[in-house]
Tab-separated table of C-alpha atoms (C1' of nucleotides) in Angstrom:
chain	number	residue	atom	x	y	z
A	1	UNK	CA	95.812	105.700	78.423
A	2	UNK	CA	94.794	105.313	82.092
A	3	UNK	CA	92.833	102.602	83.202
A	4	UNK	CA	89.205	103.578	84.290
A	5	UNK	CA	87.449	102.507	87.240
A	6	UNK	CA	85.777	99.446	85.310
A	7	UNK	CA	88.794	98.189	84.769
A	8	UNK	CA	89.297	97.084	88.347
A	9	UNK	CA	85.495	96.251	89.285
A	10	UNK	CA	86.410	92.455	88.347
A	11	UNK	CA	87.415	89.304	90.772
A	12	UNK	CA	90.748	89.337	92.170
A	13	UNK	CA	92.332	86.472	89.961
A	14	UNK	CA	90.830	87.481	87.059
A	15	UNK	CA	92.561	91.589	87.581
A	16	UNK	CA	95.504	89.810	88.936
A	17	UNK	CA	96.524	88.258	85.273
A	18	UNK	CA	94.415	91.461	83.307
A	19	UNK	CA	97.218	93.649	85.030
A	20	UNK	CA	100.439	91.875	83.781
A	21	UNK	CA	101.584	94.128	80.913
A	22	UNK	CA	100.441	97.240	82.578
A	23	UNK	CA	102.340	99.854	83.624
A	24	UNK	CA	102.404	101.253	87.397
A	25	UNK	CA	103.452	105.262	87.629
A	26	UNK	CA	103.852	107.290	90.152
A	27	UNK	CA	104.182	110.929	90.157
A	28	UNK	CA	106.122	112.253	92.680
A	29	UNK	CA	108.231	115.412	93.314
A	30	UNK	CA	111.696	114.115	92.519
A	31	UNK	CA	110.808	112.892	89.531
A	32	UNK	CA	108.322	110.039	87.780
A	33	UNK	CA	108.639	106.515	87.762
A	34	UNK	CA	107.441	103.928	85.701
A	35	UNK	CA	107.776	99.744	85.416
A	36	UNK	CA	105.264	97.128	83.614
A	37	UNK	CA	103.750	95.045	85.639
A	38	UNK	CA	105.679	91.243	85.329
A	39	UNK	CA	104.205	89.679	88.270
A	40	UNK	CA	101.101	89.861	90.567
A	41	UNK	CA	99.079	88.095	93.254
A	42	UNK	CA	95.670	87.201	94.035
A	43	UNK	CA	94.249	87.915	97.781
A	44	UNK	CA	90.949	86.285	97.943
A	45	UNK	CA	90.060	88.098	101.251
A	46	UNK	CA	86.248	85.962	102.185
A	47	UNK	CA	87.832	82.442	101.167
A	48	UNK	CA	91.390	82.788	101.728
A	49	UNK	CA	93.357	81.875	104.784
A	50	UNK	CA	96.631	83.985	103.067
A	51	UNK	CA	94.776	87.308	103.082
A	52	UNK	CA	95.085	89.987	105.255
A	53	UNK	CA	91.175	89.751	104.910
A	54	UNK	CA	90.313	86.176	105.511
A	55	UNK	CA	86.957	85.911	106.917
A	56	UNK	CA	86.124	89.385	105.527
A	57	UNK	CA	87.953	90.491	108.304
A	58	UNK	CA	87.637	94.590	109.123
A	59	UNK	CA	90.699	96.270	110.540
A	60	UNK	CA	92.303	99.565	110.097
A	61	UNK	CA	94.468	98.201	108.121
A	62	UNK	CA	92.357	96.052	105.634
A	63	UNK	CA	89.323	98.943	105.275
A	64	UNK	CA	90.034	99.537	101.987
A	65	UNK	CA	89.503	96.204	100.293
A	66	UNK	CA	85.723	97.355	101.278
A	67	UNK	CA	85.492	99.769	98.793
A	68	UNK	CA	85.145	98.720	95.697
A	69	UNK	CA	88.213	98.281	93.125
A	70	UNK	CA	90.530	101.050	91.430
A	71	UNK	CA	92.464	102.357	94.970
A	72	UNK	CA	95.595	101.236	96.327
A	73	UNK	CA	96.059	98.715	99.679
A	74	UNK	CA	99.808	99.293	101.055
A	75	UNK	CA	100.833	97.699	104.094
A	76	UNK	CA	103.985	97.596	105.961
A	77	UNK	CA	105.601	94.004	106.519
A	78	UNK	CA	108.512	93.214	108.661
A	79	UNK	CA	108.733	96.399	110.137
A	80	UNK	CA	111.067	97.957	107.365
A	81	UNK	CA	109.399	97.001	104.187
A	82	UNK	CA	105.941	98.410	102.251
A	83	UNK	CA	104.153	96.485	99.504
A	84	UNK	CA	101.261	97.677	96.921
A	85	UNK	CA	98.141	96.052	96.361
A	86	UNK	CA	95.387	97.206	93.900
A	87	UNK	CA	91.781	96.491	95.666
A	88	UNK	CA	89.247	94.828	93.136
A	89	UNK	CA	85.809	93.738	92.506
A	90	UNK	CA	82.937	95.754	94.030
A	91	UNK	CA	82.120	97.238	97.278
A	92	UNK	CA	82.156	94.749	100.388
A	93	UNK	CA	83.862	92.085	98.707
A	94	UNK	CA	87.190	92.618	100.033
A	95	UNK	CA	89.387	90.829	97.088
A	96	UNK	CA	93.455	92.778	96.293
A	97	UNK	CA	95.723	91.992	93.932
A	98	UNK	CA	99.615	92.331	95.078
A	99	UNK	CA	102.359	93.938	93.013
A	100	UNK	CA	105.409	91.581	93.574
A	101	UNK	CA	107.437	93.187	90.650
A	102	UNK	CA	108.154	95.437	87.936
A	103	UNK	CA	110.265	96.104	84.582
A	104	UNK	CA	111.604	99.526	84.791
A	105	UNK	CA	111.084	101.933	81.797
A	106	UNK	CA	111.099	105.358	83.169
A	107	UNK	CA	112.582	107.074	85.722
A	108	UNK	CA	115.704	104.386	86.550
A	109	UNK	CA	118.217	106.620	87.421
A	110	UNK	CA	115.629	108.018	90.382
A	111	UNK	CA	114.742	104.383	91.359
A	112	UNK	CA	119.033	103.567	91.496
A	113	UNK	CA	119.326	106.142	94.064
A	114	UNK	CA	116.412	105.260	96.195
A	115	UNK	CA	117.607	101.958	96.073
A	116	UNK	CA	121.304	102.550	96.311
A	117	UNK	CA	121.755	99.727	93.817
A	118	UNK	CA	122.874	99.892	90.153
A	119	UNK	CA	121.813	96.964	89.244
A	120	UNK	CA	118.753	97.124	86.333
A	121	UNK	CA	117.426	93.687	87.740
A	122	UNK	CA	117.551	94.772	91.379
A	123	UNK	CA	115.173	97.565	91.448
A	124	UNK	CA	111.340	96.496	91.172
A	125	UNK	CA	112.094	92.423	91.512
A	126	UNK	CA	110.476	92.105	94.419
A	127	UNK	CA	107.315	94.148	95.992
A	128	UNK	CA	109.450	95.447	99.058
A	129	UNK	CA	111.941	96.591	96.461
A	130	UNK	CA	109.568	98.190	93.894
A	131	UNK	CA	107.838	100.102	96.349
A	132	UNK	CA	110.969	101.606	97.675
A	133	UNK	CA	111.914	102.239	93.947
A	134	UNK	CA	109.355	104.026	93.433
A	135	UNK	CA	108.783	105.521	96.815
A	136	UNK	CA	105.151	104.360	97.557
A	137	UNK	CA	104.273	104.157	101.236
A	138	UNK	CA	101.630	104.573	103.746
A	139	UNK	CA	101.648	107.948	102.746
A	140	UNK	CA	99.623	106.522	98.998
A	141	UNK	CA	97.025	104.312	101.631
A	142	UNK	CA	93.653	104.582	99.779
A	143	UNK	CA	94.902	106.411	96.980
A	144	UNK	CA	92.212	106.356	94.436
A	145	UNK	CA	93.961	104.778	91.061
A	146	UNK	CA	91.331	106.545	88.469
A	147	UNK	CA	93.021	110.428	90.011
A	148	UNK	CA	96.582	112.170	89.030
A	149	UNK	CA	99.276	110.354	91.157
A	150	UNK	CA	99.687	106.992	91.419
A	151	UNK	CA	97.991	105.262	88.501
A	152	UNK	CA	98.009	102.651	86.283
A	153	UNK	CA	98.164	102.679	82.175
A	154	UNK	CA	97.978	100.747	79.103
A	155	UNK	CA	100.640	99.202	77.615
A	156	UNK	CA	101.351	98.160	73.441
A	157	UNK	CA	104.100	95.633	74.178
A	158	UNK	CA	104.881	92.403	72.916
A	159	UNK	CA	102.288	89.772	73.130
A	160	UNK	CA	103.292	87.742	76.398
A	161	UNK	CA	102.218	84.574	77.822
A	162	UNK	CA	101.344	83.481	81.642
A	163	UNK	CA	101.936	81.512	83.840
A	164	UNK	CA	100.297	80.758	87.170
A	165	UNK	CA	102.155	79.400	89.773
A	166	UNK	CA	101.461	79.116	93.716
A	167	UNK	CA	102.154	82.156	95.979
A	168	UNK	CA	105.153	82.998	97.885
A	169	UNK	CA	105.436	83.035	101.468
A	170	UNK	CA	102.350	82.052	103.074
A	171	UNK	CA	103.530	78.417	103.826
A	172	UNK	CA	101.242	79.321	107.204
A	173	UNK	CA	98.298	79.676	105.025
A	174	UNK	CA	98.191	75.805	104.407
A	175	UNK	CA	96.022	74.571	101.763
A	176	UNK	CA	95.659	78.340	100.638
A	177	UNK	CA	99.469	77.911	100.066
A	178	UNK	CA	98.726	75.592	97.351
A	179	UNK	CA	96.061	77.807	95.337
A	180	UNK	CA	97.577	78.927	91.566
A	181	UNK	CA	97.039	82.346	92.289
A	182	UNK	CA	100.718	83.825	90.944
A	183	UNK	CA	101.097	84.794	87.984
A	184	UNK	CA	104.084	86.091	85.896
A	185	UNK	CA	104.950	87.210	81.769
A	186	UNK	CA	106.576	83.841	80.844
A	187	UNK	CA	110.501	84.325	80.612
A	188	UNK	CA	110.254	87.741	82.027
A	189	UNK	CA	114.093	88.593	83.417
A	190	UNK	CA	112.372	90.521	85.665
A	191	UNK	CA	110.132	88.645	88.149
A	192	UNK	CA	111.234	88.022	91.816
A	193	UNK	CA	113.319	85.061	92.411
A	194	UNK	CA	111.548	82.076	94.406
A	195	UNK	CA	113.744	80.732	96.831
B	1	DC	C1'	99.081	96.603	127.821
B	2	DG	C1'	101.918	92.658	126.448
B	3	DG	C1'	103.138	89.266	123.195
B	4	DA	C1'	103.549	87.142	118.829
B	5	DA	C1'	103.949	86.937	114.000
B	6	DG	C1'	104.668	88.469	109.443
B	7	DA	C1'	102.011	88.710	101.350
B	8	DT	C1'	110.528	90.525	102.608
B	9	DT	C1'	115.249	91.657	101.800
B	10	DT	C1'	119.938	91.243	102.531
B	11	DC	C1'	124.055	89.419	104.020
B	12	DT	C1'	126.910	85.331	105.573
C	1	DG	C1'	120.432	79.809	106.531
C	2	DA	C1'	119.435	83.534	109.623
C	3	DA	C1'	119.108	88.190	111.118
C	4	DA	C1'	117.113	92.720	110.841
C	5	DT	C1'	113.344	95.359	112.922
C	6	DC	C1'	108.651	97.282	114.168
C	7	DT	C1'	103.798	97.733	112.853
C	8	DT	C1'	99.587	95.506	113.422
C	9	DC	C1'	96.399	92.660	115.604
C	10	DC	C1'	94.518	90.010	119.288
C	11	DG	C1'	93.634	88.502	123.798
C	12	DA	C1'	93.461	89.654	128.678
DNA sequence: CGGAAGATTTCT
DNA sequence: GAAATCTTCCGA
């Protein structure tokens, strides 16, 4: 079952842990691809010096955290790599959750090839990774997550525990850096490694 | 228009 | 531990 709009209409932290267990698929003409969400991040975008959207700030890129929650923020970082975000809460409270990584369970022999790596545990650890596995880029900006595409669904798995942790990466955001807004499936083999 | 920095990955 | 590599944003 899809998730429906409602789904994502809640605060950032609190979608960031509701979405562990999900699974992410995308439809695409090669093939479909599918991995269960084992790790995610909360952007706090008003009160959050680590968001793209601190301050509430407006740019081309960010416009989408405006709308309200259920489409899909992608950026492109370093100049070679894209990540996926899902935008939550309501309208003009710009709040995102990122995708750091994934647990493949359909389409792995498409991801291998687009990653040019056979390694199982090398394909969606890692949200540069999973969004080349799965071939989401600018070209999904804004992509409405309740529509045909790119879309998230339910999952009956095992029951899972989590556990928050702080973020990755944003030593610049100072205190921010220090905020428990991680969160992973406990003794999941497949979350990104933290240096 | 120029300059700086980055929610990462990969290789040494 | 450091490079790769270029879009995005901001200030002038």
């Amino acid at each position: 079952m899809k998730l429906k709009k409602e789904f994502y209409l809640k605060n950032g932290v609190e979608l960031a842990k509701s979405l562990l267990g999900k699974v992410l698929v995308h439809e695409t003409k090669d093939g479909i691809t599918k991995g269960i969400i084992v790790e995610t991040e909360a952007y706090m975008g008003e009160i959050d010096a680590a968001a793209h959207s601190y301050k509430n700030k407006n740019s081309k890129r960010t416009e989408i955290q405006f709308k309200e929650g259920g489409y899909a923020y992608i950026y492109m970082i370093y100049g070679m790599y894209y990540c996926m975000n899902v935008v939550a809460n309501q309208e003009n409270i710009c709040e995102s959750v990122l995708v750091r990584a994934l647990e493949p369970i359909d389409g792995i022999e498409i991801m291998k090839q687009r990653r040019r790596d056979k390694n199982l545990f090398n394909l969606c650890s890692g949200p540069g990774k999973l969004c080349q596995a799965m071939n989401i880029t600018k070209e999904q900006y804004g992509i409405d997550l309740c529509k045909d595409q790119l879309y998230i669904e339910e999952f009956e798995g095992k029951n899972f525990d989590i556990e928050a942790t702080k973020r990755l990466n944003i030593e610049y955001a100072k205190d921010a850096s220090e905020y428990l807004w991680r969160f992973i499936i406990k003794e999941n083999k497949f979350v990104s490694k933290s240096k």
